[in-house]
């Protein structure tokens, strides 16, 4: 068995997995990568290419049946916990985190291990997995400030991909419009965008460029819908872009997931958020309410008919982009 010191766990969605990967990448710059382990599921497997150091260990646990899933986890991590007694674990969210953190806690009790357990919550309210994880965590890193912060909680701000990465340059002769809804919510947002385009004056459409996020499986269907309204040269589709430059857009239509809402509002306020309301706890709506109460995000969904980028300096004092650095300080001290 390899000697492991740090374990990051995340699954279920990019909102959990991407912060974990940034943690892994940053941690590997100051700690031995071969002593770092990332545990994820089938969804996380799609993001492994973003891990910069190939010496970081990866463990993918997959199963469609929850019982066999937990059994696989127990069998795979038990030996790990037997051979490594002073682990530092951090769960970034998703169902996979709970059984692993519970097993670690069990080893602390039975085998007198001294594993330290942390969790990170990126939304204003705790998801189901983190409600359970909270009970056994040493500390909980939260992304939104609270008036009554509990003793375990440490406010660190929200997760950012990379503020220094190269970003796209758009043609400022056009009004540039971005739709960013993620794979789960972009159909509803695309329908909303199409409705707005229908009532937009034709002379303004020629001066507008649309950048539309849509899942691969729906590209052909929605491309035809846009072609009926917009010239071919005026729009482009993408599934995922790593170099979006939010401050270059005159208008953005987006979901209000924690990662999206913070990263967009760090660069611009030319955005209208539509929360995904199907989730059990409606956390996207609650995330948005926090910023709306501080006059952040547009109150009306309307595609501008002229350039909407303000030349004066924009600064959002509600957002701190150094979440991961703060978490690393706490977990490595």
mmCIF file with all atom_site columns, N, CA and C in Angstrom, residues 157-195:
data_model
loop_
_atom_site.group_PDB
_atom_site.id
_atom_site.type_symbol
_atom_site.label_atom_id
_atom_site.label_alt_id
_atom_site.label_comp_id
_atom_site.label_asym_id
_atom_site.label_entity_id
_atom_site.label_seq_id
_atom_site.pdbx_PDB_ins_code
_atom_site.Cartn_x
_atom_site.Cartn_y
_atom_site.Cartn_z
_atom_site.occupancy
_atom_site.B_iso_or_equiv
_atom_site.pdbx_formal_charge
_atom_site.auth_seq_id
_atom_site.auth_comp_id
_atom_site.auth_asym_id
_atom_site.auth_atom_id
_atom_site.pdbx_PDB_model_num
ATOM 1   N N  . UNK A 1 157 ? -14.986 31.928 1.698   1.00 0.00 ? 157 UNK A N  1
ATOM 2   C CA . UNK A 1 157 ? -15.349 32.454 0.387   1.00 0.00 ? 157 UNK A CA 1
ATOM 3   C C  . UNK A 1 157 ? -15.608 31.323 -0.582  1.00 0.00 ? 157 UNK A C  1
ATOM 4   N N  . UNK A 1 158 ? -15.796 31.655 -1.853  1.00 0.00 ? 158 UNK A N  1
ATOM 5   C CA . UNK A 1 158 ? -16.168 30.624 -2.810  1.00 0.00 ? 158 UNK A CA 1
ATOM 6   C C  . UNK A 1 158 ? -15.046 30.245 -3.758  1.00 0.00 ? 158 UNK A C  1
ATOM 7   N N  . UNK A 1 159 ? -15.261 29.128 -4.417  1.00 0.00 ? 159 UNK A N  1
ATOM 8   C CA . UNK A 1 159 ? -14.275 28.512 -5.298  1.00 0.00 ? 159 UNK A CA 1
ATOM 9   C C  . UNK A 1 159 ? -14.166 29.231 -6.647  1.00 0.00 ? 159 UNK A C  1
ATOM 10  N N  . UNK A 1 160 ? -12.928 29.389 -7.131  1.00 0.00 ? 160 UNK A N  1
ATOM 11  C CA . UNK A 1 160 ? -12.670 29.936 -8.453  1.00 0.00 ? 160 UNK A CA 1
ATOM 12  C C  . UNK A 1 160 ? -11.760 28.987 -9.217  1.00 0.00 ? 160 UNK A C  1
ATOM 13  N N  . UNK A 1 161 ? -11.949 28.907 -10.533 1.00 0.00 ? 161 UNK A N  1
ATOM 14  C CA . UNK A 1 161 ? -11.080 28.052 -11.340 1.00 0.00 ? 161 UNK A CA 1
ATOM 15  C C  . UNK A 1 161 ? -9.662  28.616 -11.368 1.00 0.00 ? 161 UNK A C  1
ATOM 16  N N  . UNK A 1 162 ? -9.448  29.706 -12.082 1.00 0.00 ? 162 UNK A N  1
ATOM 17  C CA . UNK A 1 162 ? -8.113  30.289 -12.169 1.00 0.00 ? 162 UNK A CA 1
ATOM 18  C C  . UNK A 1 162 ? -8.241  31.718 -12.671 1.00 0.00 ? 162 UNK A C  1
ATOM 19  N N  . UNK A 1 163 ? -7.984  32.675 -11.821 1.00 0.00 ? 163 UNK A N  1
ATOM 20  C CA . UNK A 1 163 ? -8.146  34.079 -12.200 1.00 0.00 ? 163 UNK A CA 1
ATOM 21  C C  . UNK A 1 163 ? -7.049  34.551 -13.152 1.00 0.00 ? 163 UNK A C  1
ATOM 22  N N  . UNK A 1 164 ? -5.948  33.805 -13.244 1.00 0.00 ? 164 UNK A N  1
ATOM 23  C CA . UNK A 1 164 ? -4.821  34.241 -14.074 1.00 0.00 ? 164 UNK A CA 1
ATOM 24  C C  . UNK A 1 164 ? -4.738  33.546 -15.430 1.00 0.00 ? 164 UNK A C  1
ATOM 25  N N  . UNK A 1 165 ? -5.657  32.661 -15.737 1.00 0.00 ? 165 UNK A N  1
ATOM 26  C CA . UNK A 1 165 ? -5.568  31.910 -16.994 1.00 0.00 ? 165 UNK A CA 1
ATOM 27  C C  . UNK A 1 165 ? -5.875  32.813 -18.195 1.00 0.00 ? 165 UNK A C  1
ATOM 28  N N  . UNK A 1 166 ? -5.346  32.478 -19.391 1.00 0.00 ? 166 UNK A N  1
ATOM 29  C CA . UNK A 1 166 ? -5.663  33.237 -20.611 1.00 0.00 ? 166 UNK A CA 1
ATOM 30  C C  . UNK A 1 166 ? -7.157  33.139 -20.909 1.00 0.00 ? 166 UNK A C  1
ATOM 31  N N  . UNK A 1 167 ? -7.756  34.242 -21.333 1.00 0.00 ? 167 UNK A N  1
ATOM 32  C CA . UNK A 1 167 ? -9.190  34.251 -21.610 1.00 0.00 ? 167 UNK A CA 1
ATOM 33  C C  . UNK A 1 167 ? -9.454  34.801 -23.005 1.00 0.00 ? 167 UNK A C  1
ATOM 34  N N  . UNK A 1 168 ? -10.625 34.438 -23.536 1.00 0.00 ? 168 UNK A N  1
ATOM 35  C CA . UNK A 1 168 ? -11.005 34.803 -24.893 1.00 0.00 ? 168 UNK A CA 1
ATOM 36  C C  . UNK A 1 168 ? -11.110 36.319 -25.061 1.00 0.00 ? 168 UNK A C  1
ATOM 37  N N  . UNK A 1 169 ? -10.916 36.764 -26.298 1.00 0.00 ? 169 UNK A N  1
ATOM 38  C CA . UNK A 1 169 ? -11.106 38.169 -26.659 1.00 0.00 ? 169 UNK A CA 1
ATOM 39  C C  . UNK A 1 169 ? -12.235 38.228 -27.684 1.00 0.00 ? 169 UNK A C  1
ATOM 40  N N  . UNK A 1 170 ? -13.268 39.005 -27.387 1.00 0.00 ? 170 UNK A N  1
ATOM 41  C CA . UNK A 1 170 ? -14.435 39.091 -28.262 1.00 0.00 ? 170 UNK A CA 1
ATOM 42  C C  . UNK A 1 170 ? -14.371 40.344 -29.134 1.00 0.00 ? 170 UNK A C  1
ATOM 43  N N  . UNK A 1 171 ? -15.108 40.292 -30.230 1.00 0.00 ? 171 UNK A N  1
ATOM 44  C CA . UNK A 1 171 ? -15.197 41.418 -31.145 1.00 0.00 ? 171 UNK A CA 1
ATOM 45  C C  . UNK A 1 171 ? -16.108 42.486 -30.547 1.00 0.00 ? 171 UNK A C  1
ATOM 46  N N  . UNK A 1 172 ? -15.542 43.631 -30.190 1.00 0.00 ? 172 UNK A N  1
ATOM 47  C CA . UNK A 1 172 ? -16.339 44.654 -29.522 1.00 0.00 ? 172 UNK A CA 1
ATOM 48  C C  . UNK A 1 172 ? -17.201 45.478 -30.483 1.00 0.00 ? 172 UNK A C  1
ATOM 49  N N  . UNK A 1 173 ? -17.214 45.092 -31.759 1.00 0.00 ? 173 UNK A N  1
ATOM 50  C CA . UNK A 1 173 ? -18.129 45.725 -32.708 1.00 0.00 ? 173 UNK A CA 1
ATOM 51  C C  . UNK A 1 173 ? -19.552 45.192 -32.559 1.00 0.00 ? 173 UNK A C  1
ATOM 52  N N  . UNK A 1 174 ? -19.657 44.062 -31.853 1.00 0.00 ? 174 UNK A N  1
ATOM 53  C CA . UNK A 1 174 ? -20.945 43.421 -31.654 1.00 0.00 ? 174 UNK A CA 1
ATOM 54  C C  . UNK A 1 174 ? -21.382 43.507 -30.192 1.00 0.00 ? 174 UNK A C  1
ATOM 55  N N  . UNK A 1 175 ? -22.680 43.401 -29.978 1.00 0.00 ? 175 UNK A N  1
ATOM 56  C CA . UNK A 1 175 ? -23.207 43.153 -28.638 1.00 0.00 ? 175 UNK A CA 1
ATOM 57  C C  . UNK A 1 175 ? -23.050 41.646 -28.410 1.00 0.00 ? 175 UNK A C  1
ATOM 58  N N  . UNK A 1 176 ? -22.271 41.267 -27.415 1.00 0.00 ? 176 UNK A N  1
ATOM 59  C CA . UNK A 1 176 ? -21.958 39.854 -27.181 1.00 0.00 ? 176 UNK A CA 1
ATOM 60  C C  . UNK A 1 176 ? -22.808 39.298 -26.040 1.00 0.00 ? 176 UNK A C  1
ATOM 61  N N  . UNK A 1 177 ? -23.512 38.196 -26.344 1.00 0.00 ? 177 UNK A N  1
ATOM 62  C CA . UNK A 1 177 ? -24.456 37.599 -25.394 1.00 0.00 ? 177 UNK A CA 1
ATOM 63  C C  . UNK A 1 177 ? -24.043 36.162 -25.112 1.00 0.00 ? 177 UNK A C  1
ATOM 64  N N  . UNK A 1 178 ? -23.978 35.810 -23.835 1.00 0.00 ? 178 UNK A N  1
ATOM 65  C CA . UNK A 1 178 ? -23.578 34.468 -23.414 1.00 0.00 ? 178 UNK A CA 1
ATOM 66  C C  . UNK A 1 178 ? -24.715 33.778 -22.681 1.00 0.00 ? 178 UNK A C  1
ATOM 67  N N  . UNK A 1 179 ? -24.977 32.525 -23.047 1.00 0.00 ? 179 UNK A N  1
ATOM 68  C CA . UNK A 1 179 ? -25.889 31.678 -22.281 1.00 0.00 ? 179 UNK A CA 1
ATOM 69  C C  . UNK A 1 179 ? -25.066 30.566 -21.662 1.00 0.00 ? 179 UNK A C  1
ATOM 70  N N  . UNK A 1 180 ? -25.062 30.511 -20.340 1.00 0.00 ? 180 UNK A N  1
ATOM 71  C CA . UNK A 1 180 ? -24.280 29.502 -19.632 1.00 0.00 ? 180 UNK A CA 1
ATOM 72  C C  . UNK A 1 180 ? -25.174 28.814 -18.618 1.00 0.00 ? 180 UNK A C  1
ATOM 73  N N  . UNK A 1 181 ? -25.627 27.606 -18.953 1.00 0.00 ? 181 UNK A N  1
ATOM 74  C CA . UNK A 1 181 ? -26.569 26.927 -18.081 1.00 0.00 ? 181 UNK A CA 1
ATOM 75  C C  . UNK A 1 181 ? -26.126 25.577 -17.586 1.00 0.00 ? 181 UNK A C  1
ATOM 76  N N  . UNK A 1 182 ? -24.951 25.099 -18.031 1.00 0.00 ? 182 UNK A N  1
ATOM 77  C CA . UNK A 1 182 ? -24.535 23.760 -17.632 1.00 0.00 ? 182 UNK A CA 1
ATOM 78  C C  . UNK A 1 182 ? -25.375 22.716 -18.342 1.00 0.00 ? 182 UNK A C  1
ATOM 79  N N  . UNK A 1 183 ? -24.978 21.476 -18.230 1.00 0.00 ? 183 UNK A N  1
ATOM 80  C CA . UNK A 1 183 ? -25.679 20.402 -18.938 1.00 0.00 ? 183 UNK A CA 1
ATOM 81  C C  . UNK A 1 183 ? -27.077 20.171 -18.396 1.00 0.00 ? 183 UNK A C  1
ATOM 82  N N  . UNK A 1 184 ? -27.281 20.393 -17.091 1.00 0.00 ? 184 UNK A N  1
ATOM 83  C CA . UNK A 1 184 ? -28.574 20.058 -16.478 1.00 0.00 ? 184 UNK A CA 1
ATOM 84  C C  . UNK A 1 184 ? -29.648 21.097 -16.750 1.00 0.00 ? 184 UNK A C  1
ATOM 85  N N  . UNK A 1 185 ? -29.259 22.357 -16.888 1.00 0.00 ? 185 UNK A N  1
ATOM 86  C CA . UNK A 1 185 ? -30.291 23.385 -16.952 1.00 0.00 ? 185 UNK A CA 1
ATOM 87  C C  . UNK A 1 185 ? -30.355 24.189 -18.223 1.00 0.00 ? 185 UNK A C  1
ATOM 88  N N  . UNK A 1 186 ? -29.553 23.858 -19.240 1.00 0.00 ? 186 UNK A N  1
ATOM 89  C CA . UNK A 1 186 ? -29.437 24.752 -20.383 1.00 0.00 ? 186 UNK A CA 1
ATOM 90  C C  . UNK A 1 186 ? -30.623 24.679 -21.338 1.00 0.00 ? 186 UNK A C  1
ATOM 91  N N  . UNK A 1 187 ? -31.409 23.624 -21.331 1.00 0.00 ? 187 UNK A N  1
ATOM 92  C CA . UNK A 1 187 ? -32.571 23.549 -22.221 1.00 0.00 ? 187 UNK A CA 1
ATOM 93  C C  . UNK A 1 187 ? -33.592 24.615 -21.860 1.00 0.00 ? 187 UNK A C  1
ATOM 94  N N  . UNK A 1 188 ? -33.893 24.726 -20.585 1.00 0.00 ? 188 UNK A N  1
ATOM 95  C CA . UNK A 1 188 ? -34.849 25.740 -20.131 1.00 0.00 ? 188 UNK A CA 1
ATOM 96  C C  . UNK A 1 188 ? -34.325 27.138 -20.438 1.00 0.00 ? 188 UNK A C  1
ATOM 97  N N  . UNK A 1 189 ? -33.041 27.355 -20.223 1.00 0.00 ? 189 UNK A N  1
ATOM 98  C CA . UNK A 1 189 ? -32.454 28.664 -20.502 1.00 0.00 ? 189 UNK A CA 1
ATOM 99  C C  . UNK A 1 189 ? -32.452 28.967 -21.994 1.00 0.00 ? 189 UNK A C  1
ATOM 100 N N  . UNK A 1 190 ? -32.196 27.958 -22.820 1.00 0.00 ? 190 UNK A N  1
ATOM 101 C CA . UNK A 1 190 ? -32.236 28.155 -24.269 1.00 0.00 ? 190 UNK A CA 1
ATOM 102 C C  . UNK A 1 190 ? -33.634 28.520 -24.746 1.00 0.00 ? 190 UNK A C  1
ATOM 103 N N  . UNK A 1 191 ? -34.628 27.899 -24.173 1.00 0.00 ? 191 UNK A N  1
ATOM 104 C CA . UNK A 1 191 ? -36.007 28.253 -24.536 1.00 0.00 ? 191 UNK A CA 1
ATOM 105 C C  . UNK A 1 191 ? -36.320 29.697 -24.148 1.00 0.00 ? 191 UNK A C  1
ATOM 106 N N  . UNK A 1 192 ? -35.811 30.101 -22.988 1.00 0.00 ? 192 UNK A N  1
ATOM 107 C CA . UNK A 1 192 ? -35.999 31.484 -22.540 1.00 0.00 ? 192 UNK A CA 1
ATOM 108 C C  . UNK A 1 192 ? -35.291 32.456 -23.484 1.00 0.00 ? 192 UNK A C  1
ATOM 109 N N  . UNK A 1 193 ? -34.074 32.107 -23.912 1.00 0.00 ? 193 UNK A N  1
ATOM 110 C CA . UNK A 1 193 ? -33.320 32.958 -24.829 1.00 0.00 ? 193 UNK A CA 1
ATOM 111 C C  . UNK A 1 193 ? -34.023 33.061 -26.174 1.00 0.00 ? 193 UNK A C  1
ATOM 112 N N  . UNK A 1 194 ? -34.545 31.960 -26.672 1.00 0.00 ? 194 UNK A N  1
ATOM 113 C CA . UNK A 1 194 ? -35.253 31.961 -27.958 1.00 0.00 ? 194 UNK A CA 1
ATOM 114 C C  . UNK A 1 194 ? -36.485 32.859 -27.918 1.00 0.00 ? 194 UNK A C  1
ATOM 115 N N  . UNK A 1 195 ? -37.195 32.821 -26.791 1.00 0.00 ? 195 UNK A N  1
ATOM 116 C CA . UNK A 1 195 ? -38.369 33.689 -26.634 1.00 0.00 ? 195 UNK A CA 1
ATOM 117 C C  . UNK A 1 195 ? -37.972 35.162 -26.713 1.00 0.00 ? 195 UNK A C  1
#
